[in-house]
Coordinates of N, CA and C and ligand atoms in Angstrom, one line a residue:
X297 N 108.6 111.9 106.8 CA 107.2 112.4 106.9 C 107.1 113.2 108.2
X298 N 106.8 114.1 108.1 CA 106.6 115.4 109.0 C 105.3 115.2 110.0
X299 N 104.9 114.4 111.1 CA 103.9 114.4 112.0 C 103.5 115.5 112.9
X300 N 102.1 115.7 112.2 CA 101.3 116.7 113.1 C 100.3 116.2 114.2
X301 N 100.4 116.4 115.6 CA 99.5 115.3 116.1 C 98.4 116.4 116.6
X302 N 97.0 115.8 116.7 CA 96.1 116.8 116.6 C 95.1 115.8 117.3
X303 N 94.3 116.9 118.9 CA 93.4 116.2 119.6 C 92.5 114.9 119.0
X304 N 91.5 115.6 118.5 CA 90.2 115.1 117.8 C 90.1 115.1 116.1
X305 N 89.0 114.6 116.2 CA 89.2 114.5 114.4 C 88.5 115.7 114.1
X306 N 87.6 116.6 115.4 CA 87.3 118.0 114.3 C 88.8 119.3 114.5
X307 N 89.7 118.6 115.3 CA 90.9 119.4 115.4 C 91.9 119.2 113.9
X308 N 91.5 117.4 113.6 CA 92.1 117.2 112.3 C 91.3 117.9 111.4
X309 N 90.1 117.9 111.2 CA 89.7 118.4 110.1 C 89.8 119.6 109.8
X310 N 89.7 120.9 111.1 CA 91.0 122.2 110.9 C 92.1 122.4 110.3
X311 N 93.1 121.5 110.9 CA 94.2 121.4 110.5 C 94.5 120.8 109.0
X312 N 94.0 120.2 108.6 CA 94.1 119.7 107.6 C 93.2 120.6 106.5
X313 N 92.0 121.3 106.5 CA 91.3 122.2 105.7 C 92.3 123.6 105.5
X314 N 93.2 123.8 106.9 CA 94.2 125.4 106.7 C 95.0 124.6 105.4
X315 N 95.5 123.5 105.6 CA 97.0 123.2 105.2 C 96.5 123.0 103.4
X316 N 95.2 123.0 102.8 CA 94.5 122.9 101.4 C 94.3 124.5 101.6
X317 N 93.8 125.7 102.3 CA 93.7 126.8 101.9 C 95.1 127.3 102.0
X318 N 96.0 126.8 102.6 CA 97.7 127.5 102.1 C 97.9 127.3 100.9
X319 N 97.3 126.3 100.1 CA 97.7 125.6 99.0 C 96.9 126.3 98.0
X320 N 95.8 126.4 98.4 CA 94.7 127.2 97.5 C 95.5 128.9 97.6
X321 N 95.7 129.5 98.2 CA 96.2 130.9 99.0 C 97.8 130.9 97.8
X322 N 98.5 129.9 98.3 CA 99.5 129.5 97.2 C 99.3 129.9 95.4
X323 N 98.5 129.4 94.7 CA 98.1 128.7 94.2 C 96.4 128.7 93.6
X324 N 96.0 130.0 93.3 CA 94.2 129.6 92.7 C 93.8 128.9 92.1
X325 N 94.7 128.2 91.3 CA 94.1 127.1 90.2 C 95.0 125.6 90.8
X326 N 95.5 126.0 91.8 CA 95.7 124.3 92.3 C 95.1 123.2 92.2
X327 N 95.5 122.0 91.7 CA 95.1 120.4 91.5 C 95.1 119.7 92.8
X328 N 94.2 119.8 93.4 CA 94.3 118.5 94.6 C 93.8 117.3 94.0
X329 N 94.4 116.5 94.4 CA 94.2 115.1 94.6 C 92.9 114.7 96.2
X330 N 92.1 113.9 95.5 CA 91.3 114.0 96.9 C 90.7 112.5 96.9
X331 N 91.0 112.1 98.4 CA 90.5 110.7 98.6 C 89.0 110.8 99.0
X332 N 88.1 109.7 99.2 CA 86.9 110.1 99.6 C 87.4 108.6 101.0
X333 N 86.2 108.6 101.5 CA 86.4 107.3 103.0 C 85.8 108.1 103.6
X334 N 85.5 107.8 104.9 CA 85.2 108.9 105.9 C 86.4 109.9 107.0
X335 N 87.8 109.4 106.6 CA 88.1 110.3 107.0 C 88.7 111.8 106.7
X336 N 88.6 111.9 105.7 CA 88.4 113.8 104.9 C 87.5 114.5 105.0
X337 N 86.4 113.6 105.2 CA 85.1 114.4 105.2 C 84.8 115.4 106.1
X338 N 85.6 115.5 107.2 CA 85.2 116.6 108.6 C 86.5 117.8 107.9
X339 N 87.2 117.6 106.8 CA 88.1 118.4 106.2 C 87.2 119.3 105.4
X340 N 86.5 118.3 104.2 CA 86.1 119.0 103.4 C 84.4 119.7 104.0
X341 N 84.3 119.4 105.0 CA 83.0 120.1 105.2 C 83.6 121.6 106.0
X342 N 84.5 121.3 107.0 CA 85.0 122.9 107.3 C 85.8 123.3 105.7
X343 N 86.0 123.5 105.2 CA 86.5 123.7 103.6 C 85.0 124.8 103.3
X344 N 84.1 123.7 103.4 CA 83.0 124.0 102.3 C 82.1 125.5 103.8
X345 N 82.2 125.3 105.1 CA 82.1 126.5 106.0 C 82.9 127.4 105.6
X346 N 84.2 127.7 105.3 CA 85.2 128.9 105.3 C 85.2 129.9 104.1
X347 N 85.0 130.7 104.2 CA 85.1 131.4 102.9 C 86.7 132.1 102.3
X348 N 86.6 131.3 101.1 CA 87.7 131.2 100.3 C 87.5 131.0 98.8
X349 N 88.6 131.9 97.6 CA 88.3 131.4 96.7 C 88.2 130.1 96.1
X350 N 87.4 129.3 96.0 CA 87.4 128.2 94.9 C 87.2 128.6 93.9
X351 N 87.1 129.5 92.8 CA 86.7 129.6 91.9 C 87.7 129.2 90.5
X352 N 88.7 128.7 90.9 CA 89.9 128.5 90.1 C 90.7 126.7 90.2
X353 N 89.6 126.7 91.3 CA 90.6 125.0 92.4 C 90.4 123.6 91.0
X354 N 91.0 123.1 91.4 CA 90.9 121.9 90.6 C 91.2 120.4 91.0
X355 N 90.4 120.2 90.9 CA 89.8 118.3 91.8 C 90.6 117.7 90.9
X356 N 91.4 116.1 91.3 CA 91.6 114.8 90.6 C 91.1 114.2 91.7
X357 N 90.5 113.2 90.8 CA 89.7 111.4 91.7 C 91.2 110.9 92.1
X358 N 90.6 110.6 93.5 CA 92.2 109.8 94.0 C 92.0 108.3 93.2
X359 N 90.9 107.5 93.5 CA 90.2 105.8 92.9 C 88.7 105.6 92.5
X360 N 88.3 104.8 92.1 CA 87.2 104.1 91.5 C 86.8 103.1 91.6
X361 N 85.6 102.4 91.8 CA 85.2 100.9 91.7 C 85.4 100.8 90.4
X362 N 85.9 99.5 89.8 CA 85.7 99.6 88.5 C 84.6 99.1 87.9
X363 N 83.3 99.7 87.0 CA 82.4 99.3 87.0 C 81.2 99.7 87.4
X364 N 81.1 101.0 88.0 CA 80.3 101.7 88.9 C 80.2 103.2 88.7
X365 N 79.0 103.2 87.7 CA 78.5 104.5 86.9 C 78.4 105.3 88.3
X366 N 78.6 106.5 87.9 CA 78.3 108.1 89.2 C 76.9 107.7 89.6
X367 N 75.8 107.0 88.9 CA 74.2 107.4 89.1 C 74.1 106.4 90.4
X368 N 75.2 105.3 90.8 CA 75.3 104.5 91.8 C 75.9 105.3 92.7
X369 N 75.0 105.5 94.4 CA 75.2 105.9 95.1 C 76.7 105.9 95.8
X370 N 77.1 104.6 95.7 CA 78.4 104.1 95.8 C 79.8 104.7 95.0
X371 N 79.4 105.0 93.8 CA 80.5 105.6 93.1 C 81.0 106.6 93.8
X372 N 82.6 106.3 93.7 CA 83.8 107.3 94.5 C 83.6 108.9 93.9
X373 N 83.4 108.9 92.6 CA 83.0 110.3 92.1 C 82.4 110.6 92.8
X374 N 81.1 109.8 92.6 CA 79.7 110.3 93.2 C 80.0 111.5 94.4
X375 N 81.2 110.5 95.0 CA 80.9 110.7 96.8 C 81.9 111.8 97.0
X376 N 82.7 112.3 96.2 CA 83.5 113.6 96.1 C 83.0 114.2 95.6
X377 N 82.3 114.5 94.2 CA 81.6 115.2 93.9 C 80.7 116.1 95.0
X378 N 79.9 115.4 95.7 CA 78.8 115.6 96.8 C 79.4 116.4 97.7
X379 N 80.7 115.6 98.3 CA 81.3 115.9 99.9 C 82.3 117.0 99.6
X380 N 82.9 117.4 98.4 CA 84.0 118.6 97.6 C 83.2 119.4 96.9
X381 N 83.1 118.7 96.0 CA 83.1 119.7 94.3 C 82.1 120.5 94.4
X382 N 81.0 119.9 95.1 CA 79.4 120.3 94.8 C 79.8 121.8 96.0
X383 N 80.1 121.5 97.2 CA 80.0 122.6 98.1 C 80.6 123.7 97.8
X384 N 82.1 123.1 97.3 CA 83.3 124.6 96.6 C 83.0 124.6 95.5
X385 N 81.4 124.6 94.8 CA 81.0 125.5 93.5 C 82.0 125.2 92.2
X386 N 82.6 123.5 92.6 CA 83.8 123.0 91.4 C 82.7 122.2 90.8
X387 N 82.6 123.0 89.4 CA 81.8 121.8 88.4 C 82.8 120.9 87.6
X388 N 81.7 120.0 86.9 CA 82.1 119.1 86.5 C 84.0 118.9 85.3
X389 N 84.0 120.7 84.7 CA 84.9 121.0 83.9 C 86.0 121.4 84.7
X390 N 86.3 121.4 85.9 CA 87.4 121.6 87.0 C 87.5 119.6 87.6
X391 N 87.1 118.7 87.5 CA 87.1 117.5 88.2 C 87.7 117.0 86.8
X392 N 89.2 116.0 87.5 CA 89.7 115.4 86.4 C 89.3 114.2 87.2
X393 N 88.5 113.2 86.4 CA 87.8 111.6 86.9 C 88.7 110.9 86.2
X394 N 88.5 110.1 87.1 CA 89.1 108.5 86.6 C 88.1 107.7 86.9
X395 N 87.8 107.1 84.9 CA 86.8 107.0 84.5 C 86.4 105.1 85.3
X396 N 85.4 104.9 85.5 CA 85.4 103.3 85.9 C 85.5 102.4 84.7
X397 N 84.7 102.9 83.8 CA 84.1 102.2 82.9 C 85.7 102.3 81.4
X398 N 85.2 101.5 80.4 CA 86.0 101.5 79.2 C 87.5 100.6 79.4
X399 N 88.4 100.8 78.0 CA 89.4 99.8 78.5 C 90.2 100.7 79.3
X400 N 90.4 99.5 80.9 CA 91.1 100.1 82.1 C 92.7 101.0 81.7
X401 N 93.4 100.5 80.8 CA 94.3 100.9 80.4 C 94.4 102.2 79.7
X402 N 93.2 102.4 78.5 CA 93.3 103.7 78.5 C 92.7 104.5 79.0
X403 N 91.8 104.0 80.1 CA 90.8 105.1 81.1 C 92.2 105.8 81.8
X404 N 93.3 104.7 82.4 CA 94.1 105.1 83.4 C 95.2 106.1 82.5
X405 N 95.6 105.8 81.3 CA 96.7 106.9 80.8 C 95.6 108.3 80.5
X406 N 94.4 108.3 80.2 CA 94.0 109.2 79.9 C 94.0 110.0 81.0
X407 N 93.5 109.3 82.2 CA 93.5 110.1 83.2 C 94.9 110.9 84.0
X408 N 96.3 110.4 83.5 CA 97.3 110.7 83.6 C 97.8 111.6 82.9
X409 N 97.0 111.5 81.5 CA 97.8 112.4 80.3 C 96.4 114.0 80.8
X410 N 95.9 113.9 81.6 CA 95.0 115.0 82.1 C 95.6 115.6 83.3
X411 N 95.9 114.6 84.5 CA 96.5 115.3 85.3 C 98.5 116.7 84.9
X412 N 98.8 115.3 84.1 CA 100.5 115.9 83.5 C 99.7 117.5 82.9
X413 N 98.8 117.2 82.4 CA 98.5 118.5 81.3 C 98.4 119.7 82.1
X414 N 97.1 119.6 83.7 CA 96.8 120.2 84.3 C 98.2 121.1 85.4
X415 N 99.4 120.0 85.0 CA 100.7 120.3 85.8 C 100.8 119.3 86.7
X416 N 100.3 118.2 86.8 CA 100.4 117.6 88.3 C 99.5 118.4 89.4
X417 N 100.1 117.5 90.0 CA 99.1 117.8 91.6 C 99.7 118.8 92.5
X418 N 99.2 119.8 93.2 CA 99.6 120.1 94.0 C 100.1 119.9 95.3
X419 N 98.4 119.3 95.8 CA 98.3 118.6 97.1 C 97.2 117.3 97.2
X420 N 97.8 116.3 97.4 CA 96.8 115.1 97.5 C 97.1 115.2 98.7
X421 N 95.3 114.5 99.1 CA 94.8 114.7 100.3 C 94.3 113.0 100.4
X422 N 95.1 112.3 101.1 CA 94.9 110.7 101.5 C 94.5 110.3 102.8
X423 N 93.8 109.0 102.7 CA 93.4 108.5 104.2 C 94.6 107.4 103.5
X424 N 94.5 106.5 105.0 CA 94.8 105.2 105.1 C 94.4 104.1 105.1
X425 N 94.2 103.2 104.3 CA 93.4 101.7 104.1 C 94.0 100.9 105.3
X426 N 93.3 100.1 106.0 CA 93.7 98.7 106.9 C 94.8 98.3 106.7
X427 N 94.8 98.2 105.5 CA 96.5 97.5 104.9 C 97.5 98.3 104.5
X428 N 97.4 99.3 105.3 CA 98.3 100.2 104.8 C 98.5 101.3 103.1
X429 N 97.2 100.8 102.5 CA 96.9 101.2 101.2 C 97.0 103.0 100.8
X430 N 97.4 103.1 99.8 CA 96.4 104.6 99.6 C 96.0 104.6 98.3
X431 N 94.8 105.3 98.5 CA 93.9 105.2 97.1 C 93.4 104.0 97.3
X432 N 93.4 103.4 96.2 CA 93.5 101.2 96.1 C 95.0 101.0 95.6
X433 N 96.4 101.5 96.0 CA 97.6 101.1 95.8 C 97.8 99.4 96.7
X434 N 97.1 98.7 96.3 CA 97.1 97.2 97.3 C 98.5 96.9 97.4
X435 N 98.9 96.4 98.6 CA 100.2 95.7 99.0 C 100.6 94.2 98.4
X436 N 101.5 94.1 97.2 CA 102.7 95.1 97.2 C 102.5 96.0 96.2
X437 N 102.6 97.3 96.3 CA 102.8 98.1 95.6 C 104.3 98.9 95.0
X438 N 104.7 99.1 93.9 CA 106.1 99.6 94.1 C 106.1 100.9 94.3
X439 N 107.2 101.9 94.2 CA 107.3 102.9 94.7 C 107.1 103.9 93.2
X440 N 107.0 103.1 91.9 CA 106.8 103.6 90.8 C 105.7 103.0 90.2
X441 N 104.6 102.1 91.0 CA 103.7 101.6 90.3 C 102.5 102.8 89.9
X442 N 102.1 103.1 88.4 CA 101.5 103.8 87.6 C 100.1 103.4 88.0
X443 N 99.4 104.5 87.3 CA 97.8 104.7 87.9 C 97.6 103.3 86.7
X444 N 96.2 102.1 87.4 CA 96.0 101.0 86.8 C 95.0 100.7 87.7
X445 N 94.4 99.4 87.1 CA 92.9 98.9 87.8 C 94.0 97.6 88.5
X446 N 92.8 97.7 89.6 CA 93.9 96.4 90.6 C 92.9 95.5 90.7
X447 N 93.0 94.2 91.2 CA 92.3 93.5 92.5 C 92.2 94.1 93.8
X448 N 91.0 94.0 94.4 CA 91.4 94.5 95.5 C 91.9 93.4 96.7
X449 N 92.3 93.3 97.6 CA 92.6 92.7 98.6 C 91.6 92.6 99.6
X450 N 91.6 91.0 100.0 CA 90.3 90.7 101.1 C 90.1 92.1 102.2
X451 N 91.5 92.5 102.9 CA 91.0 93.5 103.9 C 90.5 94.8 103.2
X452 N 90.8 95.5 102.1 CA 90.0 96.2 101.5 C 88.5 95.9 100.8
X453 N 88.3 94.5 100.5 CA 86.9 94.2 100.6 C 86.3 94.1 101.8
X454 N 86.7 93.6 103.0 CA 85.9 93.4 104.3 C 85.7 95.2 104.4
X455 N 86.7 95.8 104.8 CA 86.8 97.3 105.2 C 86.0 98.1 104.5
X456 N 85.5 98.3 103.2 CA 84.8 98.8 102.7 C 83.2 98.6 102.2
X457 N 82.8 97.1 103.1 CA 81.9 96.3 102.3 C 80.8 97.2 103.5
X458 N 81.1 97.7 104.1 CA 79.9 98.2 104.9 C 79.1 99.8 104.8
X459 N 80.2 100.1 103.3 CA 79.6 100.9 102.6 C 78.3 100.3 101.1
X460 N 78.4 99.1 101.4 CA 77.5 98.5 100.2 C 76.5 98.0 101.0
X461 N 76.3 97.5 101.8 CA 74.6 97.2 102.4 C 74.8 95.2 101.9
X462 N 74.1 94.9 101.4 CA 73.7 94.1 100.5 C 74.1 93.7 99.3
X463 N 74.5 94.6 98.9 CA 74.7 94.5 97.5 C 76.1 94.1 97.7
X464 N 76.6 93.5 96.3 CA 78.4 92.5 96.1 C 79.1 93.7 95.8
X465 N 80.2 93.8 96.6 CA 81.1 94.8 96.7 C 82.0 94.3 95.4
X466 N 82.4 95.3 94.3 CA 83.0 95.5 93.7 C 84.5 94.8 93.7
X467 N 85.2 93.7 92.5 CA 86.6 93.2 93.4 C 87.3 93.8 92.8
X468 N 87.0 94.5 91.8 CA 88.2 95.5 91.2 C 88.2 97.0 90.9
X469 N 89.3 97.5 90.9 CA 88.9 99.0 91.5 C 90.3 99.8 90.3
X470 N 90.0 101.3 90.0 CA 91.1 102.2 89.4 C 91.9 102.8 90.6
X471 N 93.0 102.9 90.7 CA 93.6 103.8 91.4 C 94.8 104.6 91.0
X472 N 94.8 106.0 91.1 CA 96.2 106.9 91.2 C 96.9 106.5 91.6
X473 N 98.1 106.0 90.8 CA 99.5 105.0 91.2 C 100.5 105.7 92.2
X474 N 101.1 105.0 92.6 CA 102.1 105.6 93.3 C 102.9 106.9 92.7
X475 N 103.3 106.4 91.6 CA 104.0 107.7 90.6 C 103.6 108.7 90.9
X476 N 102.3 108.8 90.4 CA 101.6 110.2 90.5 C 101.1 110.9 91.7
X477 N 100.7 109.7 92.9 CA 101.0 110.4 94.3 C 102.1 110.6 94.9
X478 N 103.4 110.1 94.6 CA 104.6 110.8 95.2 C 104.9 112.1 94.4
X479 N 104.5 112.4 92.7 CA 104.9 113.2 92.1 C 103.7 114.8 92.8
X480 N 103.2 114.4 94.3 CA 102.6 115.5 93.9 C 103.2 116.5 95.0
X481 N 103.3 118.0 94.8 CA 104.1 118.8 95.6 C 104.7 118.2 97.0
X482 N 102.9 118.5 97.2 CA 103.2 118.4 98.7 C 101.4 117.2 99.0
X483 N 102.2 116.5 100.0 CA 101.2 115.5 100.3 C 100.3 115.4 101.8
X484 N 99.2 115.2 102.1 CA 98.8 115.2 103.1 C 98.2 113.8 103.8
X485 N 98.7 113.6 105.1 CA 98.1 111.9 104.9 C 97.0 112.2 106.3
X486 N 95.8 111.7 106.3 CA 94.9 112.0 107.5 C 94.4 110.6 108.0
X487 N 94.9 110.5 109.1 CA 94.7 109.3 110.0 C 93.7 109.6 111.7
X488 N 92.6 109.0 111.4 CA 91.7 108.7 112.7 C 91.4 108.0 113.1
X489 N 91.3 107.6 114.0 CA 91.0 106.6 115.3 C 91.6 105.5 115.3
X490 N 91.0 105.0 116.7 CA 92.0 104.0 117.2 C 91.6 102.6 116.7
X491 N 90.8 102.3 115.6 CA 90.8 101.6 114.6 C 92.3 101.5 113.7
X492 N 92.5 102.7 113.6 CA 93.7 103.0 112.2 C 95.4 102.9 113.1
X493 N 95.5 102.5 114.5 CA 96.6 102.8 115.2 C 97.3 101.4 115.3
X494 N 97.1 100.5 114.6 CA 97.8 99.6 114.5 C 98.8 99.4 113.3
X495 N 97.8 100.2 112.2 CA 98.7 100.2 110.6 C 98.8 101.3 110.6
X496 N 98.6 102.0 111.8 CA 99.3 103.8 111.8 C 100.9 103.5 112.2
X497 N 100.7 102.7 113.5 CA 102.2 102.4 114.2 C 103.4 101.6 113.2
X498 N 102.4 100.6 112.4 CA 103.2 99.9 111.3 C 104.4 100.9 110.1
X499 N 103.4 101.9 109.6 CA 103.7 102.6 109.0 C 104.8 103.6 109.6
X500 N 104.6 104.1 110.2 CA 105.2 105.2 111.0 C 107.1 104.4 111.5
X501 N 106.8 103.2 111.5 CA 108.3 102.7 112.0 C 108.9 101.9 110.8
X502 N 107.7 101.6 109.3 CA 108.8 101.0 108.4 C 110.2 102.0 107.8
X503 N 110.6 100.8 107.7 CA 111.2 101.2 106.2 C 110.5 101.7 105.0
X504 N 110.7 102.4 103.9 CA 109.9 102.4 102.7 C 109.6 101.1 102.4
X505 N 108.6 100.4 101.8 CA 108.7 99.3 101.4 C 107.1 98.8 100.6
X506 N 107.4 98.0 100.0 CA 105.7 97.6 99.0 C 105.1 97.0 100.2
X507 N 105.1 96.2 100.7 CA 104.0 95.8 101.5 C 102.9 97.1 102.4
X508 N 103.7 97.7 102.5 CA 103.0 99.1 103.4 C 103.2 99.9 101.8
X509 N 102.3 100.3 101.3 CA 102.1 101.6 100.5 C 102.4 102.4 100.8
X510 N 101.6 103.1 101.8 CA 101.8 104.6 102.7 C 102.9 104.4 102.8
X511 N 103.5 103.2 103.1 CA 105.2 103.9 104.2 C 106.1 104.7 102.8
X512 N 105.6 104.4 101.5 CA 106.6 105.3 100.3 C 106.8 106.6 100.8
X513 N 105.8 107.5 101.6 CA 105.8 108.7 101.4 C 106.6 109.0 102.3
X514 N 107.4 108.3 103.0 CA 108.7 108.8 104.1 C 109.5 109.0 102.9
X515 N 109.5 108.9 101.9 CA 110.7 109.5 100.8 C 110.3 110.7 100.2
X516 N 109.5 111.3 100.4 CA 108.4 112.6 100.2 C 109.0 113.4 100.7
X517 N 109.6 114.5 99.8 CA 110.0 116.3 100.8 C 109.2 116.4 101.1
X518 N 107.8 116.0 101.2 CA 106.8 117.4 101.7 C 105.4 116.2 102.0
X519 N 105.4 115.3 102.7 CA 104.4 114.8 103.3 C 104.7 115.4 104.7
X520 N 102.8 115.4 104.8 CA 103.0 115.8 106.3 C 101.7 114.8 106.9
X521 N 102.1 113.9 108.0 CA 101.0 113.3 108.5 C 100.0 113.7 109.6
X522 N 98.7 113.9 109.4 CA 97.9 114.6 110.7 C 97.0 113.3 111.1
X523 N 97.6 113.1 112.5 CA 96.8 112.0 113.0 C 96.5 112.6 114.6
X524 N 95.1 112.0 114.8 CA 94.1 112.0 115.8 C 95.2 111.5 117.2
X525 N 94.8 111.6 118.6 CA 95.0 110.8 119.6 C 95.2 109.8 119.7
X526 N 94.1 109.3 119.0 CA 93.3 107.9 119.3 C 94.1 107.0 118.3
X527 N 94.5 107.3 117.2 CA 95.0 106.9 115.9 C 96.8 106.6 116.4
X528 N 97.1 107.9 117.0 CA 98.6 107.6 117.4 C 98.4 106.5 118.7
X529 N 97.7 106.3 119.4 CA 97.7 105.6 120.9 C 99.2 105.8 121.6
X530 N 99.8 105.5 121.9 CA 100.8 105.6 122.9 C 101.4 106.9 122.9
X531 N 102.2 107.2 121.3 CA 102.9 107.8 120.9 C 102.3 109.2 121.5
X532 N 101.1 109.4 120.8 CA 100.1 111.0 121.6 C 100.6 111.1 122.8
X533 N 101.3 110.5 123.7 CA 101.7 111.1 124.9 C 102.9 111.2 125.3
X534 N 103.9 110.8 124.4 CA 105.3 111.0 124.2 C 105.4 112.5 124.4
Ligands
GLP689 C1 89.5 103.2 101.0 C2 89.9 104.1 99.8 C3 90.9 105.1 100.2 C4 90.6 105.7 101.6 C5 90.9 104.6 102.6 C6 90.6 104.9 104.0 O1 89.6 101.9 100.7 N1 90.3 103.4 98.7 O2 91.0 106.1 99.2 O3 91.5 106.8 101.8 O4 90.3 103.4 102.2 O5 89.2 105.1 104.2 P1 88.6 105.7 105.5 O6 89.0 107.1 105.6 O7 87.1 105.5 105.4 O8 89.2 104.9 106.7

C-alpha cells in the first residue's frame, strides 16, 4: 500500500477529492464505493466545490445498520446520499444501496449481483474503524469474506454510539465484503487524527491478516493510503 502523507485533514480532503476526479476524468460512468464516518466528508464536500462532470458517476453504499429505514436520520444511505449523491446531482437511479431491511442474504447477493453488473468498482473510498475495520468487515475477517450482515463488535458499538444520542445503537449491520473491496480497481484508504494513530501504526506494520481487516489491502496493486500528521504520529517526521 502506497502512503501519501498529507499536513491536515483539509490537505487530505484535496488529495483525496483529485485522486476520485482522476477516476472520474478516467472514467465518466465510474462506480465508487463510498464510506460515510466523518472522515470523507472534508473529501466529499471539496468534490461537491469543484466543478466536474458527475453526470455519468455512480455511487455503491460501502455498509448499513441493519434495520434502519433512510427516513432515520442515522441511516448510512441517508448520510451519503446528503454528504455525495445529493451535492454531485447523483439521483437515486446512479446509487447502488445495500438494502437494511429484507432477508440479509438476499439483500447482500442482490446488492453484489448489481455492483458485478455495473462492472465492479472502480474506486472505493474507506475510513478506518478503531479495530482496524473497513465498512463493518469486523475482525476476523478473511481476505475473501463476501458482502453479509455481521455483529458488530463492542469497539464498533462504543465508536459509533455517539452518533445515536440516546437512542440503542443498532448490533447488527450489512457490509461490502472484503471480496468486493479488494476486487475494486483501485482503492483509497483516508486516515485522521491522532485518535486513528494507534490502529494506523498497527496496520501499517502487519502482515496481511483477519484480525486487522484494513491490513488485506497491502495485497492491493493499487491502494493508496492518505493519512493526516496527526494520524501517522512519529512516522510524519521520518
Ligand atoms: C464506521 C464505518 C466505516 C467508517 C469507519 C470510520 O464504523 N462502518 O465505514 O469508515 O467506521 O469512521 P470515521 O471516519 O468516522 O472514523
Amino acid at each position: 500500500m502506497e502512503l501519501h502523507a498529507v499536513g491536515d485533514p483539509a490537505e487530505l480532503a484535496r488529495s483525496a477529492a483529485d485522486a476520485v476526479a482522476e477516476a472520474v476524468q478516467a472514467r465518466p460512468d465510474a462506480v465508487l464505493l463510498a464510506a460515510t464516518g466523518n472522515t470523507p466528508m472534508g473529501c466529499y464536500a471539496e468534490l461537491a466545490r469543484r466543478r466536474f462532470d458527475s453526470s455519468r458517476l455512480r455511487v455503491a453504499q460501502l455498509d448499513e445498520y441493519t434495520g434502519v429505514p433512510e427516513s432515520d436520520a442515522r441511516s448510512l444511505y441517508g448520510w451519503m446520499r446528503r454528504s455525495l449523491c445529493e451535492p454531485l446531482g447523483i439521483g437515486e437511479e446512479r446509487i447502488i444501496r445495500l438494502r437494511p431491511d429484507g432477508d440479509p442474504v438476499l439483500a447482500c447477493r442482490s446488492y453484489d449481483a448489481t455492483v458485478a453488473a455495473a462492472g465492479g468498482i472502480d474506486l472505493a473510498i474507506l475510513g478506518l474503524g478503531p479495530n482496524g475495520h473497513l465498512g463493518f468487515n469486523e475482525p476476523p475477517t478473511d481476505a475473501h469474506a463476501p458482502t453479509r450482515e455481521v455483529a458488530l463488535t463492542e469497539a464498533s458499538l462504543e465508536s459509533n454510539s455517539h452518533y445515536w444520542g440516546d437512542a440503542p445503537i443498532p448490533e447488527r449491520a450489512r457490509t461490502a465484503g472484503m471480496t468486493l473491496i479488494s476486487g475494486a480497481r483501485r482503492v483509497l484508504l483516508l486516515v485522521s487524527g491522532a485518535h486513528k494513530a494507534d490502529i494506523l501504526r498497527r496496520v501499517m506494520d502487519a502482515q496481511p491478516n483477519r484480525w486487522l481487516p484494513a491490513s488485506w489491502l497491502h495485497l492491493h496493486p493499487d491502494a493508496l493510503l492518505i493519512a493526516d500528521r496527526a494520524a501517522l504520529g512519529d512516522r510524519a517526521r521520518r
